[in-house]
Every structure is written in structure tokens, then in C-alpha cells.
PDB file of C-alpha atoms in Angstrom:
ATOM      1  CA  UNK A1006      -2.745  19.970   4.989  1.00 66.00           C
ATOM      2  CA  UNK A1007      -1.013  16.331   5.036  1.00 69.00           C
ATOM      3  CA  UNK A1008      -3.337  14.045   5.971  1.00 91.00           C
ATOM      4  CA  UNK A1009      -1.273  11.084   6.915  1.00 94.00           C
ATOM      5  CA  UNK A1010       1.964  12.041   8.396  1.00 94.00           C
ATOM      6  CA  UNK A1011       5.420  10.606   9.854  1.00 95.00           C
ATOM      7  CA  UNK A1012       8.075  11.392  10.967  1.00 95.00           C
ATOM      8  CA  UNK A1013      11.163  11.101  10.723  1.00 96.00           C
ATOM      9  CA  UNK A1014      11.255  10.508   6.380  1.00 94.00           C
ATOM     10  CA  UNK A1015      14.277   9.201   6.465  1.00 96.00           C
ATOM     11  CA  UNK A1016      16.297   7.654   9.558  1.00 97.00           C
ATOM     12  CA  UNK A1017      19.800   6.172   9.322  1.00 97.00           C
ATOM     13  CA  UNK A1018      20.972   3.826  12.770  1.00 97.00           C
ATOM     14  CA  UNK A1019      23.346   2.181  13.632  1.00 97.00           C
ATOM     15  CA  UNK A1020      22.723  -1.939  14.633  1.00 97.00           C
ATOM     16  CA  UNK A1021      21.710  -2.484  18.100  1.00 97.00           C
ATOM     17  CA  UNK A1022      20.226   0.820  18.213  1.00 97.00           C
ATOM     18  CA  UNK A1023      16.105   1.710  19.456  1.00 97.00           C
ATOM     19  CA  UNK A1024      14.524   4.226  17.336  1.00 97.00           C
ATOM     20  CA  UNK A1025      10.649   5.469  16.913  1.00 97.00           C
ATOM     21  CA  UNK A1026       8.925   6.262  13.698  1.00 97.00           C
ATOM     22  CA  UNK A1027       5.378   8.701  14.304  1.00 97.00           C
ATOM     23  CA  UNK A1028       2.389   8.967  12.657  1.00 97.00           C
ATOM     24  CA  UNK A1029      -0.365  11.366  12.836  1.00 97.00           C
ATOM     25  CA  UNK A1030      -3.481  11.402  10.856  1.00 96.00           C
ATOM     26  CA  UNK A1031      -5.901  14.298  10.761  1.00 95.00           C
ATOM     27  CA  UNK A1032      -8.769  12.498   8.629  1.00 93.00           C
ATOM     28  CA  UNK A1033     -10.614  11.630  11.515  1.00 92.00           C
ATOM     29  CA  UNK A1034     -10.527   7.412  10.632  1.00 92.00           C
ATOM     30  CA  UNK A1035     -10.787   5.377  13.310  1.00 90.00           C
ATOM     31  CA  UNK A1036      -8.179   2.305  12.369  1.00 91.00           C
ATOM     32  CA  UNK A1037      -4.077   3.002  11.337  1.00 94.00           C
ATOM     33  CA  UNK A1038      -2.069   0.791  10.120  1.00 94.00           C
ATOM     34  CA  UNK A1039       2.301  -0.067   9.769  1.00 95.00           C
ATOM     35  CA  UNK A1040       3.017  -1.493   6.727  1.00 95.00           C
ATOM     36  CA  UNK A1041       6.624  -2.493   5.685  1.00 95.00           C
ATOM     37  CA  UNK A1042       8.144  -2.101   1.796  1.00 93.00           C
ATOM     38  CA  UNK A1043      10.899  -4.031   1.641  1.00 91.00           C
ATOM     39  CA  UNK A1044      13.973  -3.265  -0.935  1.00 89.00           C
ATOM     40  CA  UNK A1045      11.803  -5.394  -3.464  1.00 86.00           C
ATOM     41  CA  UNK A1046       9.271  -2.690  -3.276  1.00 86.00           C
ATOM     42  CA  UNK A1047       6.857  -5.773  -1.105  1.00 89.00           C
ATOM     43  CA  UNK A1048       3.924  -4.382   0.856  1.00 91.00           C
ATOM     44  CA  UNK A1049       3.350  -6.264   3.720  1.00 91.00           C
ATOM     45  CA  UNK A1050       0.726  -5.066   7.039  1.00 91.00           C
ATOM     46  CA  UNK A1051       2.721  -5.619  10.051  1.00 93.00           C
ATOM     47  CA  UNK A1052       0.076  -3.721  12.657  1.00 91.00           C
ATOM     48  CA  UNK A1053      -3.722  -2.407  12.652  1.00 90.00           C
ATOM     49  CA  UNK A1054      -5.071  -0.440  15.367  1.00 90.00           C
ATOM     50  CA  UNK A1055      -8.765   0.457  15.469  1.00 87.00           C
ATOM     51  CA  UNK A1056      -9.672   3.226  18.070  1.00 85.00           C
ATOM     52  CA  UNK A1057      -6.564   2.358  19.857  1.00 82.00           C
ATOM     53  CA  UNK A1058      -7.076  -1.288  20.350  1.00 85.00           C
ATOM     54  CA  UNK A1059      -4.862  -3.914  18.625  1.00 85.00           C
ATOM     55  CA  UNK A1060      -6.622  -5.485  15.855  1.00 83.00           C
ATOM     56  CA  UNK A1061      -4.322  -7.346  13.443  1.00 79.00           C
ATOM     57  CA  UNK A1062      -0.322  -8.869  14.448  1.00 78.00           C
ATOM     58  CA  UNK A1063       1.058 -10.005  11.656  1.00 80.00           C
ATOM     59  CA  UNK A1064       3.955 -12.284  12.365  1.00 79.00           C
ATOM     60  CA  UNK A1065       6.440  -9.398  13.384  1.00 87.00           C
ATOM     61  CA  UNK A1066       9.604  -9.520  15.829  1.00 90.00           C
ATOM     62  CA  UNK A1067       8.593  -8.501  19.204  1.00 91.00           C
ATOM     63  CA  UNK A1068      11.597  -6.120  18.962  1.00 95.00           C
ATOM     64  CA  UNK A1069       8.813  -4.123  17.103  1.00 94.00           C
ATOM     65  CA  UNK A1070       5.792  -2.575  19.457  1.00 93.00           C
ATOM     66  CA  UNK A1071       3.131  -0.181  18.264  1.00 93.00           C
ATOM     67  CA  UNK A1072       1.810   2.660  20.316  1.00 93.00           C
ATOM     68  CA  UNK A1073      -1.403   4.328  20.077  1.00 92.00           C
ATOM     69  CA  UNK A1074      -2.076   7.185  22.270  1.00 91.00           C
ATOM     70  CA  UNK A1075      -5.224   8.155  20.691  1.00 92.00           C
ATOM     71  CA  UNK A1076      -7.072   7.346  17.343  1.00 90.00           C
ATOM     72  CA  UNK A1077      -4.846   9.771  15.254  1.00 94.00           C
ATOM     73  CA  UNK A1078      -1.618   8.538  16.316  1.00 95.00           C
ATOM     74  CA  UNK A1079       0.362   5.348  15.834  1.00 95.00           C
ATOM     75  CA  UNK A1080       3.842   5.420  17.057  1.00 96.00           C
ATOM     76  CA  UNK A1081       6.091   2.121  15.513  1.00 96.00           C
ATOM     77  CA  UNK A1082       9.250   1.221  18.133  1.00 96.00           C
ATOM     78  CA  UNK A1083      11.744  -0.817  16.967  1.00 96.00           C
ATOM     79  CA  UNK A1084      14.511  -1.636  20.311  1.00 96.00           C
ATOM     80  CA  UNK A1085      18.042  -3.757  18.957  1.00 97.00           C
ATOM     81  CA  UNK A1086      17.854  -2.892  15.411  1.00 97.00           C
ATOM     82  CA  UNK A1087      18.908  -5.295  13.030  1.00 96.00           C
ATOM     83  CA  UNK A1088      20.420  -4.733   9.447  1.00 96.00           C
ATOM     84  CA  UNK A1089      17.107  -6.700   7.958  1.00 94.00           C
ATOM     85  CA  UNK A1090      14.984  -3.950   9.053  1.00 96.00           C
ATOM     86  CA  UNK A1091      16.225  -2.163   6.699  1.00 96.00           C
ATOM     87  CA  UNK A1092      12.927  -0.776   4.466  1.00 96.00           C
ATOM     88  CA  UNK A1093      10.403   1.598   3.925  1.00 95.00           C
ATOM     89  CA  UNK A1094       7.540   1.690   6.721  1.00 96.00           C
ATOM     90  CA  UNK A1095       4.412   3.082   6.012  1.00 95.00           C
ATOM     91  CA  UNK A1096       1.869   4.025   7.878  1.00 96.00           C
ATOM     92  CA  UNK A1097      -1.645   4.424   6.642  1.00 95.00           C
ATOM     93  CA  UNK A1098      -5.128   5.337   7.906  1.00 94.00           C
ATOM     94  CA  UNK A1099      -8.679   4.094   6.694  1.00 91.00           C
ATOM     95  CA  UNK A1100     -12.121   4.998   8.266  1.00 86.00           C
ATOM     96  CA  UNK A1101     -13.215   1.426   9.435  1.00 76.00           C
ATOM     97  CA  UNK A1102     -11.175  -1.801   9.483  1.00 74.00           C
ATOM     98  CA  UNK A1103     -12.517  -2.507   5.643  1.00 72.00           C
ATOM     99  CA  UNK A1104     -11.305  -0.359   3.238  1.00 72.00           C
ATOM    100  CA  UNK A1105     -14.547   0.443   1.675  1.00 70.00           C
ATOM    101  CA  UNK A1106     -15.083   3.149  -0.713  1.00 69.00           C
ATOM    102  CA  UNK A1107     -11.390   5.030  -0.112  1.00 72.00           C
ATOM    103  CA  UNK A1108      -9.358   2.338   0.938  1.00 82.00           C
ATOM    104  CA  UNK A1109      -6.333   3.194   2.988  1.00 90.00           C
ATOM    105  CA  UNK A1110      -5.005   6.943   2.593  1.00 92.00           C
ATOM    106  CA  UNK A1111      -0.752   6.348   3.240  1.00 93.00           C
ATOM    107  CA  UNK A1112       1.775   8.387   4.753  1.00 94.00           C
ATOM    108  CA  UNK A1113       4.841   8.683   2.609  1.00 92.00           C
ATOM    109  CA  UNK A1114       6.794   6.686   4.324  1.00 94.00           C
ATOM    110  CA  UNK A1115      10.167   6.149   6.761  1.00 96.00           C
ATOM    111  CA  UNK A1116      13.254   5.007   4.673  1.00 95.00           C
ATOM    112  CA  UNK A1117      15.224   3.358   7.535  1.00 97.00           C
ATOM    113  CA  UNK A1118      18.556   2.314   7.084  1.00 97.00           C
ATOM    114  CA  UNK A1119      20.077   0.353   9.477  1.00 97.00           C
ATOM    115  CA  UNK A1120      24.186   0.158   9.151  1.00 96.00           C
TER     116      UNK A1120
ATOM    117  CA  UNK B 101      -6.385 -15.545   3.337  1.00 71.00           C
ATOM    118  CA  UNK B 102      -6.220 -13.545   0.019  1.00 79.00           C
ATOM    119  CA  UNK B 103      -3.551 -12.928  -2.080  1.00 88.00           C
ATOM    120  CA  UNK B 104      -2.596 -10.928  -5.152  1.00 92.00           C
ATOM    121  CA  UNK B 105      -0.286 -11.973  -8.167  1.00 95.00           C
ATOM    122  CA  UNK B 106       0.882  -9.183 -10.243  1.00 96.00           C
ATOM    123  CA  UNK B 107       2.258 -11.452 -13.373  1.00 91.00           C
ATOM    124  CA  UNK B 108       4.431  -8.565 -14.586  1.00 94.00           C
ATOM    125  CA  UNK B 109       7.214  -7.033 -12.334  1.00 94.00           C
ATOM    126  CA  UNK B 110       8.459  -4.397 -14.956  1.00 96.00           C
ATOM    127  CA  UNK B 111       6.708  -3.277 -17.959  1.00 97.00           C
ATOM    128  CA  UNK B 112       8.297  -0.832 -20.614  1.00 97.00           C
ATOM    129  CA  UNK B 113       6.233   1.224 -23.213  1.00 97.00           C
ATOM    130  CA  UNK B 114       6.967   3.600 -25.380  1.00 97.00           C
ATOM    131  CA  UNK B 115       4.981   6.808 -24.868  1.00 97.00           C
ATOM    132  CA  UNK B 116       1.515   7.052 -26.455  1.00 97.00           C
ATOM    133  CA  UNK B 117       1.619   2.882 -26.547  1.00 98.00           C
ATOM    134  CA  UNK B 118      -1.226   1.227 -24.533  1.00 98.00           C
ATOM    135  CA  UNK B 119      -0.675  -0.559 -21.667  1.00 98.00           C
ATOM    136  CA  UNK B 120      -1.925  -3.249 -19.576  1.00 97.00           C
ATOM    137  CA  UNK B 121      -0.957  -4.316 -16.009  1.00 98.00           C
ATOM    138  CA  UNK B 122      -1.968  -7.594 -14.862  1.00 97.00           C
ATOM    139  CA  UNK B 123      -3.669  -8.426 -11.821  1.00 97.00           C
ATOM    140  CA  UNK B 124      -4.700 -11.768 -10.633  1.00 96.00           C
ATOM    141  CA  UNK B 125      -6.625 -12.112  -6.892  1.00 93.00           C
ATOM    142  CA  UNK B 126      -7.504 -15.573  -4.965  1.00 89.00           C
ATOM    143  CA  UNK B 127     -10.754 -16.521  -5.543  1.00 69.00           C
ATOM    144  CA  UNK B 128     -13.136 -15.929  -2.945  1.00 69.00           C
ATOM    145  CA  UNK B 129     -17.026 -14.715  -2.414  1.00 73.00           C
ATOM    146  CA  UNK B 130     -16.653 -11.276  -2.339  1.00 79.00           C
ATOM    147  CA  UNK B 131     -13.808  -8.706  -2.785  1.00 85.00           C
ATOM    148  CA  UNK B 132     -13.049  -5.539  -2.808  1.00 89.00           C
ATOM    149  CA  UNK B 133     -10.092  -4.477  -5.464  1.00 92.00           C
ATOM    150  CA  UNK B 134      -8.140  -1.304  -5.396  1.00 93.00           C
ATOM    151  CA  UNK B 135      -5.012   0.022  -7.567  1.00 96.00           C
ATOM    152  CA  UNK B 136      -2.588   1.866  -5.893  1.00 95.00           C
ATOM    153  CA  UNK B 137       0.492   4.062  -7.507  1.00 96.00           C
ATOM    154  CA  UNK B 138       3.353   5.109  -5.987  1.00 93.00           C
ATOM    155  CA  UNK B 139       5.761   7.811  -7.556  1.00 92.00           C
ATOM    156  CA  UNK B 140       9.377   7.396  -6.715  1.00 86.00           C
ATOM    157  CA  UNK B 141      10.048   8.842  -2.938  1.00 81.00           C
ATOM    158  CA  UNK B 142       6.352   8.498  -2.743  1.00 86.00           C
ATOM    159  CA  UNK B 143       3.918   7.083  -0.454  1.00 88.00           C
ATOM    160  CA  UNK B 144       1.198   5.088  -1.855  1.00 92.00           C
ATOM    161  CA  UNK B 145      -1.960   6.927  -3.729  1.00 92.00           C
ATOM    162  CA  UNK B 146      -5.436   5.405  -4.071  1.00 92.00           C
ATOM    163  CA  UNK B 147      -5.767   5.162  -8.853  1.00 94.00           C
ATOM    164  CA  UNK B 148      -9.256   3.018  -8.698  1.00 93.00           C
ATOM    165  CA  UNK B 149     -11.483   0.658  -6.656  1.00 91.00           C
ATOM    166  CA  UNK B 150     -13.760  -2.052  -7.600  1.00 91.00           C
ATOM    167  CA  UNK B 151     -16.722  -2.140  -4.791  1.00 87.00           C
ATOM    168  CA  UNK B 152     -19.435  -3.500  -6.629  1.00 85.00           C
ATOM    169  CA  UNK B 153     -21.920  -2.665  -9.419  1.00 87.00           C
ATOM    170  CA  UNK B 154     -20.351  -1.987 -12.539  1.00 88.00           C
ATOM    171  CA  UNK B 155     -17.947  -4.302 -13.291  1.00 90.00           C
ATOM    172  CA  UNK B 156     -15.433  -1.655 -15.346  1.00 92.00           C
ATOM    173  CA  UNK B 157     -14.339   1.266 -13.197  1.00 92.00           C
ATOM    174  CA  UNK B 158     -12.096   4.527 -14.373  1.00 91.00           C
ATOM    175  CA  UNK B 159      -9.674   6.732 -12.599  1.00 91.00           C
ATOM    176  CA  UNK B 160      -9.427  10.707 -13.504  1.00 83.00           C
ATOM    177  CA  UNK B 161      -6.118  10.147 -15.334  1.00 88.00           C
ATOM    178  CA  UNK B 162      -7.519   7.912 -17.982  1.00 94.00           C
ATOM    179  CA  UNK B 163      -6.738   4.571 -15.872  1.00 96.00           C
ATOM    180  CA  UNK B 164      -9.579   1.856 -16.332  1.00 97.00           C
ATOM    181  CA  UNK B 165      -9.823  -1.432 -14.779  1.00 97.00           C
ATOM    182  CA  UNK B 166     -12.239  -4.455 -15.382  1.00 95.00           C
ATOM    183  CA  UNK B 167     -13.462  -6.854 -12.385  1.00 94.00           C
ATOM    184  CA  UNK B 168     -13.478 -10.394 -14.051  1.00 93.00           C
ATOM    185  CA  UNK B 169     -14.998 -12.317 -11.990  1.00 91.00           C
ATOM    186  CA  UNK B 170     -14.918 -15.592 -13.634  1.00 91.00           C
ATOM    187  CA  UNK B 171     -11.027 -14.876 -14.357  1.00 92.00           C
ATOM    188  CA  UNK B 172     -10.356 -13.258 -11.135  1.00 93.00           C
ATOM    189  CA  UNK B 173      -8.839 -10.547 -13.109  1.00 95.00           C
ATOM    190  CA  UNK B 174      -9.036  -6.770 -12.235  1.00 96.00           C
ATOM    191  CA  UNK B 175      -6.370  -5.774 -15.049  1.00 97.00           C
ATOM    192  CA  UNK B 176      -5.330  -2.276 -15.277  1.00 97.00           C
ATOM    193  CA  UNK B 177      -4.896  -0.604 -18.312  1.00 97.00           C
ATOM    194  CA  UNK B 178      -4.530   3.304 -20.570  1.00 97.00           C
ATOM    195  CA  UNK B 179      -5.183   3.222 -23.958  1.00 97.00           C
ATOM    196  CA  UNK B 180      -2.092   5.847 -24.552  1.00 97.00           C
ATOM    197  CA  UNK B 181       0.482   6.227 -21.483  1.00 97.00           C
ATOM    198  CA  UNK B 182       2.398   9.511 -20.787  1.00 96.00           C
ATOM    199  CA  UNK B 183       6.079   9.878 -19.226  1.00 96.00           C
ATOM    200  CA  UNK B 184       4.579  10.959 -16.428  1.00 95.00           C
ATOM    201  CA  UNK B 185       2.850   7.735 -15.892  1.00 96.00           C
ATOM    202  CA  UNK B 186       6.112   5.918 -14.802  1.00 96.00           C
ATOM    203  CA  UNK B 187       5.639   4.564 -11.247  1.00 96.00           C
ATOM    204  CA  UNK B 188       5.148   1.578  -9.543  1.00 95.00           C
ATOM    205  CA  UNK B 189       1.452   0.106  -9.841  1.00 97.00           C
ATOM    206  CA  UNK B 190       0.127  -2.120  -6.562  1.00 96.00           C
ATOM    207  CA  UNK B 191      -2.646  -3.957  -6.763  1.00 96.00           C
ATOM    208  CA  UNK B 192      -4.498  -4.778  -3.421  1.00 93.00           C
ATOM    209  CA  UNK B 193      -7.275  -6.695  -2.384  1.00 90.00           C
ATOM    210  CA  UNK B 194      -9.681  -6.660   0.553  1.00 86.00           C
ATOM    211  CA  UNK B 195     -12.833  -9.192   1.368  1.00 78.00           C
ATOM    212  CA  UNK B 196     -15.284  -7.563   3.078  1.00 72.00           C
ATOM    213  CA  UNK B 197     -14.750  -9.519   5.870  1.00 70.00           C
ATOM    214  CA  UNK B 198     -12.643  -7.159   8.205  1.00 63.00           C
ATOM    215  CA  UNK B 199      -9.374  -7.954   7.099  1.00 75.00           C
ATOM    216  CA  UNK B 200      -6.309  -5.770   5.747  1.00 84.00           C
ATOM    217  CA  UNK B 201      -5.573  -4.925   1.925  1.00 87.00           C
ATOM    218  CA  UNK B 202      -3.188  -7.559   0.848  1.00 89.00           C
ATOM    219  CA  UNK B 203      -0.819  -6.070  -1.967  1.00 92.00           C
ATOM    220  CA  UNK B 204       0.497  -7.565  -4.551  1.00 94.00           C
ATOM    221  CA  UNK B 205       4.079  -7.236  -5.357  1.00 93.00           C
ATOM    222  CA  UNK B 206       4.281  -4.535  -7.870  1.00 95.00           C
ATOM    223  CA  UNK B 207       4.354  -3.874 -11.626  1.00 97.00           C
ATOM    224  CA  UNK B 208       7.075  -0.726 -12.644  1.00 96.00           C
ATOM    225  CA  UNK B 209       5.809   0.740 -15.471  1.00 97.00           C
ATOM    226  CA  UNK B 210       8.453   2.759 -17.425  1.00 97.00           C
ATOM    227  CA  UNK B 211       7.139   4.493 -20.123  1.00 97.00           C
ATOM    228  CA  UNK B 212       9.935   5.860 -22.806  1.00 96.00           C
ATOM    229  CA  UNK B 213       9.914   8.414 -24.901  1.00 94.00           C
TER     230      UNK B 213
END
């Protein structure tokens, strides 16, 4: 069974366009993270959502909002896509906000390619 | 806020060779460390941690890093790498604060045969 999940793996848009990228997570951890790889292979946390509530904003265009229905699912929207947003998005999962004795367990990944 | 320096952004070896990646954190009280691997098209998979006690910590694949705290070092390093070792290596660090890891920005190890 996956345990961190998204959807779509790889999504190819056209500028201007809105698209979603899911994530599920059936460990049972409380806080989910977005992070974003950039073509440099650069990790960098955009979002962190513990039990649904908005913990960490990293300096991110509002043109990106997170969704979090419930604890196992973090939803990343992205409205007027831009050719920059081009990247690898990952979304990850850990128990509690620190990563303690498993750190983060990641999805593997969205390649999003914005043309 | 932390922050990680990986000196090396690609390292070659030949196969059998022993490597070390280098990782460098920002000083502060108390950290966790962790060493992450990603295999190409792959998301990100947890190699070793550093929590606390013993300072030199191992991974099932013959991995083994050393928390040097003085240095604030956690280095990776195999005494004798395999093709199939031929990824990219993040380090990451956490303080026990609350806050995110922070990665660093990569080391590619290619190993040749």
C-alpha cells in the first residue's frame, strides 16, 4: 500500500491555466506538507498543515492555495500558471510538526510542466 | 533559521571506491539531522537520522554518518559504493523547535563501473 500518494505524477499545462495536484496519506500523521524541487533538484517547504490548520507559509505566490479537507489529505491549487512553476512538488507527511524519529515519509512527486 | 550546505554538488566514484558526502548544518543548540536519497523519478526516502545519543548512526545499506558537533558536520559516507548507489543524497536538518526540515541542495553521487 502507498503510503504517501498524489496525483496526477506528471501534469503538462499550458500558461494561464488552474490545475490541482492531490495528496493522500494513509499513515495516520497528523501534519502534511508541499514541498517544491526545482530543475536544480532544490528542496524548498512551501506549506505545512497540522490536523488541517495552517501551520507554516513560506513566502509562496498567492496564486498557490492549499486545501485540507481532513488530516490525510492536502490538495495544492495553483490558478494563472506561470512558466516558473515549472518543478517537481512533493508532498510529504510526518506524525507531529518535528520530524522526530522518521522524519517526513514523501510522496513521489508531481513533475509539472508548464508550456 | 537553519540551513544546510552540501559542499559537493556531484561526486563520481568508481565502484567498490569509498565515498564521502559532505554535510555542513548552522550551528544551533539542538538538531535533529536526517539523510535523504532520492532515485531518479523518485520521491524522497528516509537513509539515516541523527536524534541523539550516539553520535555515529548506520543505515541498512551500509550508509554511516557521524554527528560532529564541534564541526557541525553530519558527513555521510560507505566504505565500498555499488552502481546501484547512484542517486541524489539530501541532507536535511530540523531543531527541535517545531519547525520544517530544511534541505540542503543535493550531492549526485555517480558511481562508475
Amino acid at each position: 500500500d502507498t503510503a504517501v500518494s498524489q496525483t496526477p505524477k506528471y501534469l503538462v499545462t499550458q500558461m494561464g491555466n488552474d490545475k490541482s495536484i492531490k495528496c493522500e496519506q494513509n499513515l495516520g500523521h497528523d501534519t502534511m506538507y508541499w514541498y517544491k524541487q526545482d530543475s536544480k533538484k532544490f528542496l524548498k517547504i512551501m506549506f505545512s498543515y497540522n490536523n488541517k490548520e495552517l501551520i507554516i507559509n513560506e513566502t509562496v505566490p498567492n496564486r498557490f492555495s492549499p486545501k485540507s479537507p481532513d488530516k490525510a489529505h492536502l490538495n495544492l491549487h495553483i490558478n494563472s500558471l506561470e512558466l516558473g512553476d515549472s518543478a517537481v512538488y512533493f508532498c510529504a507527511s510526518s506524525q507531529d510538526p518535528v520530524p522526530g524519529d522518521y522524519g517526513y515519509t514523501f510522496g513521489s512527486g508531481t513533475r509539472l510542466t508548464v508550456v | 533559521a537553519q540551513s544546510v550546505t552540501q559542499l559537493d554538488s556531484q561526486v563520481p566514484v568508481f565502484e567498490e571506491a569509498p565515498v564521502e558526502l559532505r554535510c555542513n548544518y548552522s550551528s544551533s543548540v539542538s538538531v535533529y539531522l536526517f539523510w535523504y536519497v532520492q532515485y531518479p523519478n523518485q520521491g524522497l526516502q528516509l537513509l539515516l537520522k541523527y536524534l541523539s545519543g550516539s553520535t555515529l548512526v548506520e543505515s541498512i545499506n551500509g550508509f554511516e554518518a557521524e554527528f560532529n558537533k564541534s564541526q557541525t558536520s553530519f558527513h555521510l559516507r560507505k566504505p565500498s559504493v555499488h552502481i546501484s548507489d547512484t542517486a541524489e543524497y539530501f541532507c536535511a536538518v530540523s531543531d527541535p523547535g517545531n519547525t520544517p526540515l530544511v534541505f540542503g541542495k543535493g550531492t549526485r553521487l555517480s558511481v562508475i563501473a
